Short mmCIF file of C-alpha atoms in Angstrom, two decimals:
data_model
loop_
_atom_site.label_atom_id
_atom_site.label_comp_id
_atom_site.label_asym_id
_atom_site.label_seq_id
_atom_site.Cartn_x
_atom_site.Cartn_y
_atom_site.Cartn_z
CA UNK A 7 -6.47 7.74 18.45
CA UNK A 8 -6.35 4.30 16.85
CA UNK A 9 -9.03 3.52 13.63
CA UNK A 10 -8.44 -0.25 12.86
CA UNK A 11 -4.95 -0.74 13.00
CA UNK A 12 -3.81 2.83 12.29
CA UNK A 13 -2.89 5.18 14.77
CA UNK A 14 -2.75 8.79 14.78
CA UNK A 15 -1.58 11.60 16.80
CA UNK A 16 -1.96 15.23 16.46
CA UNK A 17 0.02 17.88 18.16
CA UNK A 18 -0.01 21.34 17.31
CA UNK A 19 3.45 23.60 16.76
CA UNK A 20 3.95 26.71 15.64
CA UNK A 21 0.29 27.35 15.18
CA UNK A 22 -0.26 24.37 12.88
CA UNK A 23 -1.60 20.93 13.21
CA UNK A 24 0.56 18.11 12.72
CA UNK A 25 -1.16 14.78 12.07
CA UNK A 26 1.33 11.64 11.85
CA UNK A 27 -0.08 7.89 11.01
CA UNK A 28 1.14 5.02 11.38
CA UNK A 29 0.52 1.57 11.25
CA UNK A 30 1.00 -1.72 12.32
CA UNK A 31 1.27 -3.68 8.82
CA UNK A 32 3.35 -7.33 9.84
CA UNK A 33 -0.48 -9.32 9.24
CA UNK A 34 -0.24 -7.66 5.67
CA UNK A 35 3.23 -8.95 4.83
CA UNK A 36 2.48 -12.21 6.18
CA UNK A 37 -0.57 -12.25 3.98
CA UNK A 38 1.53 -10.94 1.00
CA UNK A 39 4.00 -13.49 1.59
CA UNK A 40 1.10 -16.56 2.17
CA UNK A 41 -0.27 -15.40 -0.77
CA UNK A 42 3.09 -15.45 -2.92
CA UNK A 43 3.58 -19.03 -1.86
CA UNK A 44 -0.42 -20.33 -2.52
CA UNK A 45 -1.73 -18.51 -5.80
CA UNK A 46 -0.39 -19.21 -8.62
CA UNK A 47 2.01 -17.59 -11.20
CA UNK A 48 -0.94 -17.35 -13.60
CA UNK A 49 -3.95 -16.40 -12.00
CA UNK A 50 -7.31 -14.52 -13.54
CA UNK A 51 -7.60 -11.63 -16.28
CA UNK A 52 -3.92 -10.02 -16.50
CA UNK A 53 -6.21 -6.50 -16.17
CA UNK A 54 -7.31 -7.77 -12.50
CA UNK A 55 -4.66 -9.69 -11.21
CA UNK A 56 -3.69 -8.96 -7.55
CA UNK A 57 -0.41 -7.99 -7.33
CA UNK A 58 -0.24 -7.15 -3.72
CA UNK A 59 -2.06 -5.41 -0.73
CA UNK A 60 -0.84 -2.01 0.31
CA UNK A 61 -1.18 -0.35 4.10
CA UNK A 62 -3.18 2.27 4.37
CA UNK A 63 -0.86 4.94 5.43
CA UNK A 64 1.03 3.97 2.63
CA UNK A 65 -1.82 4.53 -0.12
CA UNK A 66 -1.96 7.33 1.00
CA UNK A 67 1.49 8.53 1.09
CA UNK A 68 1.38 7.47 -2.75
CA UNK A 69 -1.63 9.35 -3.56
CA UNK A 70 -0.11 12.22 -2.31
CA UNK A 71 3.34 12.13 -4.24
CA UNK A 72 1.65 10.84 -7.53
CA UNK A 73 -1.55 13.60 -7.25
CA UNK A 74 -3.99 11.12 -7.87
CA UNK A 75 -6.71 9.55 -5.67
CA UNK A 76 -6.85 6.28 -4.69
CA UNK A 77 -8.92 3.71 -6.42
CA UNK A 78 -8.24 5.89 -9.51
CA UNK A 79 -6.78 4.16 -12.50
CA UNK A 80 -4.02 6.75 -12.67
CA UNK A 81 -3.39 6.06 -8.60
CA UNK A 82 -3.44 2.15 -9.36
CA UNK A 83 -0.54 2.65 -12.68
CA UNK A 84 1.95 4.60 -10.01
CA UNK A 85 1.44 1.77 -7.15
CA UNK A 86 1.94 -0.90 -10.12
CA UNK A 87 4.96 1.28 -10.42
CA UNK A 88 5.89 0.92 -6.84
CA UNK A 89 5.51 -2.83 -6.19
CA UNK A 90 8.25 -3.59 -9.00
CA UNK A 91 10.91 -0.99 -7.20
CA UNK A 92 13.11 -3.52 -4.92
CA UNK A 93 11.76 -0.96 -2.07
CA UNK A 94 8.43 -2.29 -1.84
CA UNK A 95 8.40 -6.06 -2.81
CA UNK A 96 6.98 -7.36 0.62
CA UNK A 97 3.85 -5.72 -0.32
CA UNK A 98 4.08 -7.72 -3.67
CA UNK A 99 2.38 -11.05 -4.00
CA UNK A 100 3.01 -11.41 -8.16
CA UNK A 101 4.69 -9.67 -10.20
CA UNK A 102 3.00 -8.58 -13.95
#
């Protein structure tokens, strides 16, 4: 099944479900880096700056290992978190 540009699967083993995502996300990181390039350095209230876009399956892979939901303010401080780690800086546009 594909929703948008995120596909999932289900198979079922051992008497449980198994969903897997995924996603397609290269239009996001060329965004992100089009983005990084155009706006700049200084842009808007520091409380509502974009600081980069985030796939889906990834949100929610965050929400689950920080135990918040997303588009909570606790959710938004751990992916704040995440775009400064080296890891995830091609879904950063600015940094804080």
């Amino acid at each position: 099944m594909s929703i948008g540009n995120v596909n999932e699967t289900m198979l079922e083993a051992d008497g449980k479900l198994i969903v897997k995502r995924s996603q397609d996300v290269q239009a996001i990181l060329d965004n992100n880096q089009r983005e990084a390039a155009d706006l700049p350095s200084m842009f808007g209230d520091a409380r509502h700056r974009k600081i980069g876009s985030i796939p889906f399956v990834v949100a929610e892979a965050w929400s689950r290992e920080c135990g918040a939901g997303i588009g909570t303010v606790e959710f938004a401080e751990y992916c704040k978190r995440k775009l400064m780690d080296g890891d995830f800086a091609k879904f950063r546009i600015k940094t804080v």
